[in-house]
């Protein structure tokens, strides 16, 4: 039996449980010094003076950095990385200074004694869809086109389709909040001019590449070490301003190891977040529920200092067949921090909108929501016109319906009463694009103990990637997994692409397979000790002629307290089509985690920005709500047994993020079915339902 496909518990689990797996803060480094970031308390303006005397007098303080004293950066073209170079403040929470000290307590205390005076200017953090500052970005995240269209949507709506849905759907600002806050330990060695960063990142090689121009160093002189990462959820997909801050302090204090642990509250300031989104969906359908027109116009926000455009309308380009289609994005630059990737950027908010709109179309046509989706299945990808590598959405819907017990559902809302609860069920589709990054490489080397070192700078951010890659390497070399010494999380290893876009395992495993095959070709089955081969992820020409996406179907049952409006998710069942599954244990965890994200997005997560002052007031884990164990009652996921040969050499597609796509819509649709109240603005609150409850 192959190792790939075998249920395998995390190989790094014991070390993590025993506390023997070093996270960024915990590496055994010499001469630690602790850095505490000072962030702006105005949302726009200029630092006029910074009185550091009191801070410098604190016992143990080593240095105070600010715009007047910090070393210069080599390249200030990136508005996120350019800190302490000028006194201007572009958003509240921007780094304006820092204190380094012998202890974290001294650094933090001294930072509180730095007196900053601002020349404050009027700011604007108020996102709304009609904002006059809105622009059409040149492109949106992922390199996607800002606008697409086919046919004539205006004519299609003017012709008066039998059914129309024309609604706005919105999702709030949300913050990633991995359990391990961002942390970096920076050490500058002046003799050999090497900057070592112990970082918490989704891409060790990516951090070196991104910081190199900013710091004026060759990427090879930035050594990023990140063997263990306590979650990223997208926010660790690239370095942020704190990485630059730690480097500046390391330059100032050569030989010291500068420890910068971002506080939980600072996680709401400068490490990225999901932009709020507004999606205007217009669906036109004929009498049989077949879409004749589909419009998805999305509006999102960005910072004034750097552009990031969440691609919320992108999933509507491929999801359903419609002769006349249009999608667009509008971007509103505001005096806010820079948004970034968070848990299926684009797909998660966009599919909330589309899948609730489809539920509304089902309601208006009287067609079962599953049947409605089946009727709108596209034969080929509507966007590219290419055939699908594999599109088994209908299989996911049918299998999920059986498993969940969908048959016999009363289509009318607010009809099922169980004691004090109204009970309802909802369904939604999921999709996530298949990303195959060719920019990865891996090496294979025979060790003296008859084991193989397999190396790539890949990141395991808690997903189980290390374990999956070990199984892949074992099969590729024809040895049991016990003989694989899998090494990741170090930019000195052969470069690997980011653990993002659900592309990691697909891309890295392809490089490992290529290296293992080449190793056997060159060194045979009885290689010399020390024999080594390095290879890159091969091009995959099969992908050029197909559209490759993962798919899924979510089913949710909720109960709503008739007196209080409290919403509980009693049950979720989801079925996925992701190609070949490398490790059923960890893939299942990814799915359940994604479904939990969806439940959280539907009912809990919301960053509330106080527009008078420009900051997020729900800036801790007490007031930023997300599910705890008591909120998760009965979740289960399964997947279709399949291999997608066009997708990657091993037949794998991405499985990381699809669990969150559509799952919020399934919950919101179930809330409608339970109560008859259609809530189009996440998260759904009890207050949204109270007035309508019997
Ligand atoms: Mo993931 S949000 O693409 O890092």
XYZ file of C-alpha atoms and ligand atoms in Angstrom:
698
model
C 0.000 0.000 0.000
C 1.197 3.478 -0.752
C 1.917 5.927 2.039
C -0.080 8.590 0.220
C -3.710 8.082 1.189
C -2.893 6.369 4.467
C -4.394 7.999 7.557
C -1.345 9.327 9.383
C -1.323 11.425 12.534
C 0.977 14.455 12.551
C 4.600 13.420 12.729
C 5.445 16.619 14.604
C 2.551 16.168 17.022
C 4.545 14.678 19.912
C 7.174 17.437 19.760
C 4.461 20.095 19.713
C 2.555 18.561 22.595
C 5.728 18.257 24.656
C 6.709 21.857 23.986
C 9.828 20.664 22.217
C 8.941 22.289 18.882
C 10.377 25.815 18.869
C 8.075 28.544 17.603
C 9.592 31.877 16.568
C 9.815 33.303 20.096
C 11.301 30.147 21.547
C 14.509 29.538 19.640
C 17.615 29.234 21.716
C 19.348 32.434 20.615
C 22.093 34.390 22.329
C 21.979 37.920 23.703
C 18.242 38.431 23.501
C 16.934 41.976 23.532
C 13.241 42.744 23.473
C 11.587 45.186 21.138
C 8.197 46.771 21.670
C 6.502 48.612 18.835
C 4.924 52.033 19.355
C 1.951 52.599 17.090
C 0.197 55.786 16.103
C -2.831 56.927 18.057
C -4.115 59.118 15.235
C -5.472 57.870 11.937
C -3.829 60.551 9.827
C -1.318 63.275 10.443
C 2.315 63.897 11.287
C 4.460 63.112 14.276
C 5.666 66.511 15.444
C 7.746 65.548 18.440
C 8.641 62.358 20.204
C 9.958 62.836 23.703
C 12.000 59.751 24.550
C 13.877 60.988 27.643
C 11.642 59.289 30.166
C 11.722 56.004 28.229
C 15.482 56.074 27.880
C 15.814 56.481 31.635
C 14.069 53.160 32.283
C 16.419 50.532 33.618
C 17.479 48.143 30.879
C 16.463 50.256 27.890
C 18.948 49.864 25.044
C 17.627 52.133 22.338
C 14.575 54.014 21.145
C 13.859 54.112 17.430
C 11.750 56.695 15.653
C 11.572 58.533 12.337
C 14.534 60.716 13.301
C 16.827 58.070 14.704
C 16.149 54.879 12.762
C 18.535 53.594 10.099
C 17.526 54.296 6.507
C 15.835 51.765 4.277
C 17.213 51.113 0.805
C 13.870 51.150 -0.966
C 10.854 53.089 0.232
C 8.516 52.284 -2.631
C 6.421 49.886 -0.561
C 4.090 51.844 1.700
C 3.692 48.964 4.118
C 7.380 48.293 4.721
C 8.404 51.955 4.806
C 8.394 52.711 8.518
C 10.349 55.218 10.632
C 11.610 57.020 7.529
C 9.344 60.060 7.739
C 6.989 61.530 10.329
C 3.785 61.102 8.326
C 1.083 58.820 9.702
C -1.255 57.123 7.237
C -3.427 55.036 9.561
C -4.055 54.449 13.191
C -1.861 51.630 14.438
C 0.999 52.384 12.048
C 4.423 51.789 13.599
C 5.954 55.144 14.574
C 8.651 53.994 16.963
C 9.986 51.202 19.135
C 11.900 50.579 22.321
C 14.509 47.860 22.753
C 15.375 46.717 26.253
C 16.872 43.880 28.217
C 13.463 42.522 29.214
C 10.075 42.521 27.510
C 8.589 44.266 30.540
C 11.099 47.102 30.381
C 10.582 47.512 26.641
C 6.818 47.648 26.962
C 6.854 49.934 29.969
C 9.350 52.301 28.369
C 7.308 52.355 25.162
C 4.399 53.654 27.213
C 6.611 56.506 28.410
C 7.464 57.756 24.924
C 5.434 60.915 24.507
C 4.316 61.440 20.948
C 2.800 64.669 19.759
C 0.910 64.645 16.501
C -0.284 67.238 14.103
C -3.570 65.501 13.472
C -5.428 65.742 10.178
C -8.973 64.820 9.343
C -9.201 61.142 8.542
C -11.688 58.951 6.783
C -12.038 55.287 7.692
C -15.706 54.992 6.759
C -16.134 52.356 4.081
C -19.313 52.383 2.065
C -20.296 51.305 -1.377
C -20.993 54.779 -2.771
C -17.744 56.274 -1.467
C -16.621 58.948 -3.952
C -12.950 57.969 -3.596
C -13.681 54.581 -5.147
C -11.471 53.580 -8.064
C -11.225 50.711 -10.501
C -7.993 48.937 -9.524
C -5.707 47.849 -12.375
C -6.156 44.274 -11.186
C -7.321 42.466 -8.082
C -5.642 39.975 -5.748
C -4.276 36.908 -7.449
C -3.552 38.825 -10.643
C -7.201 38.615 -11.633
C -8.860 41.070 -13.996
C -10.837 43.831 -12.328
C -13.757 43.464 -14.700
C -15.064 40.735 -16.938
C -18.133 40.462 -19.082
C -19.832 38.509 -21.775
C -23.105 39.014 -23.599
C -25.325 41.947 -22.672
C -26.593 41.979 -19.105
C -28.485 45.234 -19.507
C -30.467 43.879 -22.429
C -31.064 40.635 -20.553
C -32.564 42.459 -17.567
C -34.466 44.877 -19.804
C -36.112 41.870 -21.461
C -37.734 41.080 -18.122
C -36.525 37.685 -16.924
C -39.153 35.542 -15.168
C -37.285 35.859 -11.854
C -34.887 38.481 -10.596
C -32.742 38.738 -7.463
C -31.174 42.178 -7.044
C -29.614 42.569 -3.610
C -26.574 43.824 -1.710
C -24.611 41.434 0.509
C -21.928 42.576 2.886
C -19.212 41.121 5.046
C -17.426 43.103 7.760
C -13.782 43.813 8.380
C -12.335 40.668 9.957
C -8.949 39.915 11.491
C -7.051 36.658 10.931
C -5.965 36.040 14.518
C -3.900 32.876 14.311
C -3.331 31.502 17.801
C 0.379 32.348 17.669
C 0.663 36.108 17.199
C 3.249 37.281 14.702
C 6.742 37.156 16.113
C 10.213 37.656 14.706
C 13.669 37.389 16.221
C 16.257 39.331 14.222
C 20.015 39.022 14.486
C 22.466 41.079 12.429
C 25.986 39.776 12.113
C 28.070 42.708 10.835
C 31.161 40.666 9.988
C 29.494 38.484 7.391
C 26.560 40.857 6.783
C 23.905 38.229 7.355
C 20.509 39.000 8.835
C 18.986 35.981 10.535
C 15.239 36.060 11.146
C 13.469 33.481 13.256
C 10.033 34.211 11.941
C 6.482 32.971 12.058
C 5.642 32.873 8.387
C 3.861 31.016 5.630
C 6.926 31.415 3.409
C 10.516 31.529 4.632
C 11.832 32.168 1.119
C 9.121 34.741 0.499
C 10.137 36.774 3.557
C 13.757 36.910 2.369
C 12.708 37.889 -1.153
C 10.279 40.579 -0.011
C 12.622 42.191 2.521
C 15.760 42.071 0.365
C 15.130 45.265 -1.641
C 13.742 47.103 1.390
C 16.860 46.381 3.417
C 19.250 46.627 0.481
C 20.536 43.096 1.004
C 20.736 40.149 -1.344
C 18.001 37.693 -0.456
C 20.777 35.181 0.196
C 21.979 37.370 3.083
C 18.603 37.112 4.815
C 18.278 33.742 6.483
C 14.718 33.004 7.537
C 14.106 30.121 9.942
C 10.546 29.065 10.718
C 10.239 25.344 11.443
C 6.953 25.684 13.367
C 4.182 28.180 12.847
C 1.123 28.515 15.052
C -1.338 29.299 12.302
C -1.325 32.035 9.734
C -4.794 32.171 8.163
C -3.213 34.265 5.386
C -1.792 37.038 7.554
C 1.623 35.378 7.612
C 1.628 34.929 3.842
C 4.054 37.846 3.541
C 6.190 39.868 5.935
C 4.642 42.979 7.449
C 6.028 46.189 8.937
C 7.142 44.474 12.144
C 9.697 42.407 10.206
C 11.258 45.635 8.976
C 11.151 47.111 12.472
C 13.030 44.139 13.909
C 15.645 44.435 11.154
C 16.127 48.151 11.902
C 16.668 47.355 15.575
C 19.057 44.536 14.703
C 21.142 46.957 12.657
C 21.158 49.357 15.563
C 22.162 46.628 18.032
C 24.465 44.284 16.114
C 25.171 40.991 17.800
C 21.947 41.117 19.818
C 18.971 38.891 19.023
C 16.054 41.292 18.764
C 12.839 39.631 19.881
C 9.700 41.306 18.578
C 6.497 39.620 19.721
C 3.481 41.391 18.256
C 0.838 41.743 20.949
C -2.676 40.461 20.395
C -3.959 44.025 20.286
C -1.323 44.982 17.727
C -2.581 42.085 15.604
C -5.483 44.432 14.844
C -3.119 47.177 13.649
C -0.457 46.236 11.127
C -0.400 42.568 10.122
C -3.265 42.520 7.616
C -6.967 41.765 7.783
C -9.900 41.055 5.517
C -11.358 44.132 3.890
C -15.043 44.693 4.401
C -16.892 43.747 1.226
C -20.136 44.747 -0.401
C -21.378 42.586 -3.245
C -24.184 43.739 -5.469
C -25.649 40.587 -6.975
C -28.154 40.657 -9.801
C -29.477 37.335 -10.999
C -32.001 36.982 -13.800
C -33.537 33.576 -14.472
C -36.060 32.090 -16.872
C -39.228 30.303 -15.775
C -37.236 27.084 -15.228
C -34.723 28.786 -12.954
C -31.967 28.872 -15.563
C -29.800 31.952 -15.238
C -29.954 34.281 -18.211
C -27.935 37.030 -16.546
C -25.510 37.212 -13.640
C -23.909 40.424 -12.348
C -21.541 40.616 -9.385
C -20.211 44.095 -8.599
C -17.936 44.065 -5.557
C -16.664 47.010 -3.517
C -13.784 46.630 -1.067
C -11.377 48.903 0.791
C -7.644 49.419 0.821
C -5.103 51.645 2.550
C -3.855 54.920 1.085
C -0.246 53.724 1.376
C -0.565 50.393 -0.395
C -3.121 48.731 -2.609
C -4.677 45.382 -1.898
C -7.923 44.540 -3.673
C -9.878 41.556 -2.363
C -11.161 39.694 -5.430
C -14.677 39.145 -4.106
C -16.413 38.919 -7.499
C -14.011 36.357 -8.946
C -15.851 33.151 -7.938
C -18.972 34.358 -9.738
C -16.989 34.147 -12.979
C -16.837 30.381 -12.925
C -19.594 29.141 -10.687
C -22.731 28.994 -12.828
C -23.711 29.082 -16.454
C -25.314 32.318 -17.683
C -25.185 33.685 -21.216
C -24.906 37.252 -20.028
C -22.431 37.932 -17.282
C -20.568 40.825 -15.749
C -18.286 41.113 -12.737
C -16.427 44.147 -11.441
C -14.441 45.452 -8.494
C -14.319 48.897 -7.006
C -11.677 49.800 -4.441
C -11.966 52.539 -1.838
C -8.636 53.834 -0.440
C -9.089 55.005 3.146
C -6.983 55.991 6.151
C -6.878 52.380 7.310
C -4.253 49.647 7.684
C -3.367 47.585 4.643
C -5.746 44.679 4.089
C -4.256 41.376 3.047
C -5.008 37.696 2.577
C -7.377 36.136 5.055
C -8.822 32.611 4.799
C -9.786 32.280 1.140
C -9.583 35.960 0.213
C -12.109 36.715 -2.506
C -13.814 33.351 -2.520
C -15.023 33.432 1.086
C -16.917 36.772 0.994
C -17.800 36.485 -2.699
C -19.352 33.054 -2.363
C -21.287 34.164 0.704
C -22.964 36.706 -1.563
C -23.504 34.458 -4.580
C -24.719 31.463 -2.599
C -27.231 33.457 -0.563
C -28.416 35.073 -3.806
C -28.884 31.587 -5.291
C -30.899 30.615 -2.215
C -33.064 33.670 -2.764
C -33.540 32.634 -6.377
C -34.568 29.177 -5.192
C -37.048 30.806 -2.828
C -38.524 32.976 -5.600
C -38.724 30.217 -8.209
C -39.938 27.559 -5.795
C -37.203 25.256 -7.050
C -35.241 23.203 -4.544
C -31.864 24.910 -3.926
C -29.945 21.798 -4.962
C -31.992 21.327 -8.119
C -31.553 25.022 -8.964
C -27.788 24.655 -8.810
C -27.872 21.476 -10.881
C -29.856 23.301 -13.573
C -27.203 25.969 -13.738
C -24.197 23.703 -14.040
C -21.880 24.962 -16.779
C -20.570 22.388 -19.288
C -17.331 24.311 -19.568
C -15.771 27.059 -17.453
C -17.910 30.122 -18.271
C -14.912 32.405 -17.804
C -12.252 30.717 -19.922
C -14.425 28.498 -22.116
C -12.114 25.597 -21.238
C -13.356 22.166 -20.202
C -13.092 21.320 -16.515
C -10.264 19.109 -15.353
C -12.968 17.706 -13.114
C -16.136 19.399 -11.904
C -18.066 17.210 -9.521
C -20.129 19.837 -7.762
C -23.320 17.911 -8.465
C -21.822 14.751 -6.960
C -20.917 16.755 -3.846
C -24.445 18.182 -3.629
C -26.123 14.796 -4.127
C -23.841 12.921 -1.768
C -24.157 15.658 0.832
C -27.941 15.676 0.507
C -28.050 11.936 1.233
C -25.662 12.162 4.137
C -27.334 15.194 5.679
C -30.887 13.993 5.087
C -32.066 16.812 2.820
C -34.937 14.902 1.197
C -38.384 15.868 2.419
C -37.305 19.341 3.546
C -40.261 21.728 3.608
C -39.276 24.516 1.204
C -41.281 27.075 3.176
C -39.392 28.913 5.935
C -40.304 29.179 9.610
C -42.406 26.029 9.609
C -40.441 23.694 11.844
C -40.800 24.274 15.566
C -39.067 22.069 18.128
C -39.803 23.238 21.640
C -38.432 26.717 22.092
C -36.545 26.575 18.799
C -37.230 27.292 15.170
C -35.257 24.820 13.106
C -34.042 25.278 9.543
C -31.623 23.840 7.032
C -29.507 25.419 4.330
C -27.175 24.429 1.525
C -24.452 26.209 -0.410
C -21.804 25.343 -2.972
C -18.073 25.778 -2.575
C -15.308 26.350 -5.080
C -11.644 27.233 -4.917
C -9.269 27.671 -7.838
C -6.482 25.152 -8.285
C -3.117 26.869 -7.957
C -0.008 25.042 -9.026
C 3.132 27.061 -8.334
C 6.114 26.028 -10.420
C 8.508 28.148 -8.349
C 9.333 25.411 -5.854
C 12.270 23.069 -5.564
C 13.308 20.203 -3.328
C 16.379 18.113 -2.682
C 16.899 14.454 -1.823
C 20.037 13.207 -0.098
C 20.918 9.777 1.265
C 22.018 9.974 4.899
C 24.450 7.650 6.654
C 21.703 5.893 8.613
C 19.949 4.715 5.444
C 17.417 7.472 5.701
C 16.749 10.170 3.143
C 16.880 13.870 3.900
C 14.188 15.531 1.805
C 14.443 19.306 1.947
C 12.341 22.222 0.779
C 11.686 25.600 2.400
C 7.952 24.839 2.616
C 5.936 25.950 5.654
C 3.695 23.849 7.881
C 1.432 26.398 9.500
C -0.467 23.746 11.409
C -2.032 22.122 8.359
C -0.055 18.903 8.491
C 2.066 19.737 5.433
C 5.196 18.205 6.958
C 3.402 14.900 7.376
C 1.852 15.014 3.910
C 5.197 15.742 2.274
C 6.800 12.874 4.183
C 4.207 10.467 2.750
C 4.755 11.852 -0.745
C 8.538 11.532 -0.441
C 8.285 7.977 0.870
C 6.258 6.802 -2.116
C 8.379 8.738 -4.576
C 11.557 7.088 -3.260
C 9.918 3.706 -2.712
C 10.754 3.551 0.991
C 8.607 3.577 4.136
C 7.861 7.006 5.670
C 10.065 6.149 8.670
C 13.076 6.468 6.373
C 12.256 10.037 5.376
C 13.798 12.942 7.283
C 11.600 15.762 6.008
C 13.096 19.228 6.504
C 11.143 22.425 5.914
C 10.799 25.993 7.212
C 14.233 27.402 6.391
C 15.112 29.736 3.542
C 18.511 28.046 3.239
C 16.743 24.936 1.935
C 15.710 24.694 -1.736
C 13.206 27.501 -2.277
C 9.520 26.695 -1.938
C 6.457 28.758 -2.762
C 4.143 30.216 -0.135
C 1.787 28.148 2.020
C -1.125 30.093 0.601
C -3.834 29.890 -1.992
C -4.243 26.227 -1.042
C -1.241 25.646 -3.304
C 1.362 24.375 -0.857
C 1.077 20.612 -0.780
C 0.219 20.466 -4.489
C 3.241 22.505 -5.543
C 5.851 21.262 -3.068
C 4.954 17.601 -3.478
C 5.404 17.978 -7.219
C 8.958 19.226 -6.632
C 9.631 16.340 -4.233
C 8.371 13.774 -6.722
C 10.545 15.324 -9.438
C 13.617 15.261 -7.161
C 13.002 11.665 -6.077
C 12.556 10.431 -9.633
C 15.692 12.216 -10.740
C 17.534 10.791 -7.731
C 16.651 7.241 -8.760
C 17.565 7.907 -12.381
C 20.974 9.253 -11.411
C 21.810 7.144 -8.403
C 19.748 3.970 -8.827
C 18.323 1.878 -6.021
C 21.607 1.518 -4.141
C 22.974 5.043 -3.946
C 26.154 6.111 -2.210
C 25.793 7.830 1.120
C 25.639 11.569 0.483
C 24.209 11.239 -3.020
C 22.103 14.327 -3.656
C 19.691 15.653 -6.262
C 17.758 18.913 -6.407
C 14.808 19.449 -8.738
C 12.009 21.941 -9.303
C 8.276 21.626 -9.620
C 7.838 20.698 -13.268
C 5.703 22.674 -15.663
C 2.289 21.118 -16.037
C 1.175 21.623 -19.635
C -1.985 19.576 -19.030
C -3.287 22.487 -16.964
C -3.159 24.902 -19.865
C -6.091 23.359 -21.684
C -8.420 22.897 -18.692
C -10.054 24.892 -15.910
C -9.094 23.283 -12.600
C -10.969 24.076 -9.405
C -11.878 22.248 -6.232
C -15.565 21.997 -5.363
C -17.752 21.216 -2.424
C -21.232 21.376 -0.933
C -22.137 22.480 2.579
C -25.266 21.553 4.527
C -26.166 23.263 7.777
C -28.937 22.879 10.313
C -29.562 25.684 12.767
C -31.919 26.268 15.624
C -33.006 29.732 16.649
C -34.310 30.460 20.120
C -37.764 31.968 19.626
C -37.427 34.198 22.675
C -33.841 35.417 22.477
C -32.978 34.988 18.803
C -29.849 33.065 19.741
C -28.612 31.069 16.753
C -26.984 27.688 17.233
C -25.575 25.517 14.470
C -26.808 22.052 15.378
C -25.192 20.186 12.517
C -22.999 20.694 9.458
C -22.146 18.164 6.787
C -19.891 18.993 3.875
C -18.654 16.976 0.926
C -15.613 17.997 -1.103
C -13.988 17.202 -4.413
C -10.287 18.020 -4.144
C -8.599 15.397 -6.295
C -6.405 12.862 -4.553
C -6.176 13.136 -0.773
C -2.641 12.730 0.577
C -3.484 12.311 4.250
C -7.111 11.741 5.278
C -6.394 12.747 8.888
C -5.083 16.212 8.182
C -7.283 16.917 5.158
C -10.310 16.217 7.306
C -8.923 18.675 9.866
C -8.528 21.283 7.144
C -12.134 20.806 6.098
C -13.500 20.932 9.642
C -11.373 23.993 10.345
C -12.682 25.692 7.236
C -16.270 24.862 8.123
C -15.628 26.308 11.573
C -14.303 29.466 9.921
C -17.527 29.605 7.912
C -19.700 29.200 10.978
C -17.599 31.893 12.631
C -17.912 34.219 9.649
C -21.656 33.637 9.540
C -22.402 34.300 13.186
C -19.484 35.805 15.068
C -16.451 37.456 13.531
C -16.548 41.224 13.158
C -13.919 43.888 13.659
C -15.655 47.067 14.721
C -13.749 50.182 13.719
C -14.555 53.333 15.644
C -14.576 55.864 12.844
C -14.175 58.793 15.205
C -10.696 57.574 16.107
C -9.894 55.113 13.353
C -9.077 52.014 15.378
C -10.656 48.614 15.870
C -12.254 48.539 19.302
C -12.830 44.767 19.319
C -9.073 44.296 19.448
C -8.697 41.293 21.702
C -9.972 37.739 21.888
C -12.587 38.699 24.458
C -14.402 41.134 22.184
C -13.453 39.724 18.782
C -15.787 36.765 18.767
C -15.086 33.382 17.229
C -16.293 29.887 18.065
C -15.121 28.004 21.101
C -15.717 24.293 21.570
C -19.176 24.925 22.983
C -20.200 26.588 19.709
C -19.229 23.575 17.619
C -21.760 20.822 18.083
C -21.735 18.370 15.207
C -19.511 18.953 12.194
C -18.389 16.339 9.747
C -16.736 16.339 6.350
C -16.036 13.772 3.701
C -14.752 13.761 0.158
C -15.109 12.022 -3.171
C -12.650 9.260 -3.949
C -10.861 10.595 -7.006
C -7.643 11.647 -8.679
C -7.313 14.701 -10.918
C -4.568 13.758 -13.344
C -4.518 17.119 -15.089
C -4.156 19.080 -11.858
C -0.736 17.879 -10.699
C 1.611 14.916 -11.114
C 0.031 13.176 -8.110
C -3.537 14.092 -9.026
C -3.872 16.445 -6.044
C -5.821 19.701 -5.993
C -5.873 22.301 -3.228
C -7.803 21.390 -0.071
C -6.768 24.074 2.414
C -9.274 26.860 2.006
C -12.321 25.370 0.341
C -13.898 24.526 3.696
C -14.551 28.213 4.412
C -15.932 28.956 0.958
C -19.723 28.834 0.955
C -20.021 27.544 4.503
C -21.111 30.948 5.844
C -23.830 31.024 3.183
C -25.092 27.563 4.175
C -25.511 28.798 7.757
C -27.170 32.068 6.713
C -29.492 30.168 4.364
C -30.417 27.840 7.225
C -31.177 30.862 9.422
C -33.556 32.109 6.726
C -35.188 28.688 6.512
C -35.607 28.560 10.272
C -37.006 32.047 10.681
C -38.052 33.460 7.320
C -35.660 36.375 7.889
C -33.157 36.970 5.115
C -30.017 38.548 6.549
C -27.610 39.779 3.894
C -25.089 41.394 6.196
C -22.623 39.273 8.137
C -22.366 38.340 10.855
C -25.997 37.424 11.436
C -26.950 38.736 14.873
C -29.807 37.731 17.128
C -30.959 41.353 16.800
C -31.505 40.819 13.082
C -34.106 38.172 13.869
C -35.824 39.325 17.043
C -38.506 41.533 15.527
C -39.668 38.741 13.224
C -39.747 35.927 15.761
C -43.165 34.633 16.820
Mo -4.236 31.752 2.405
S -5.564 33.186 3.082
O -4.297 31.990 0.683
O -2.714 32.381 2.941
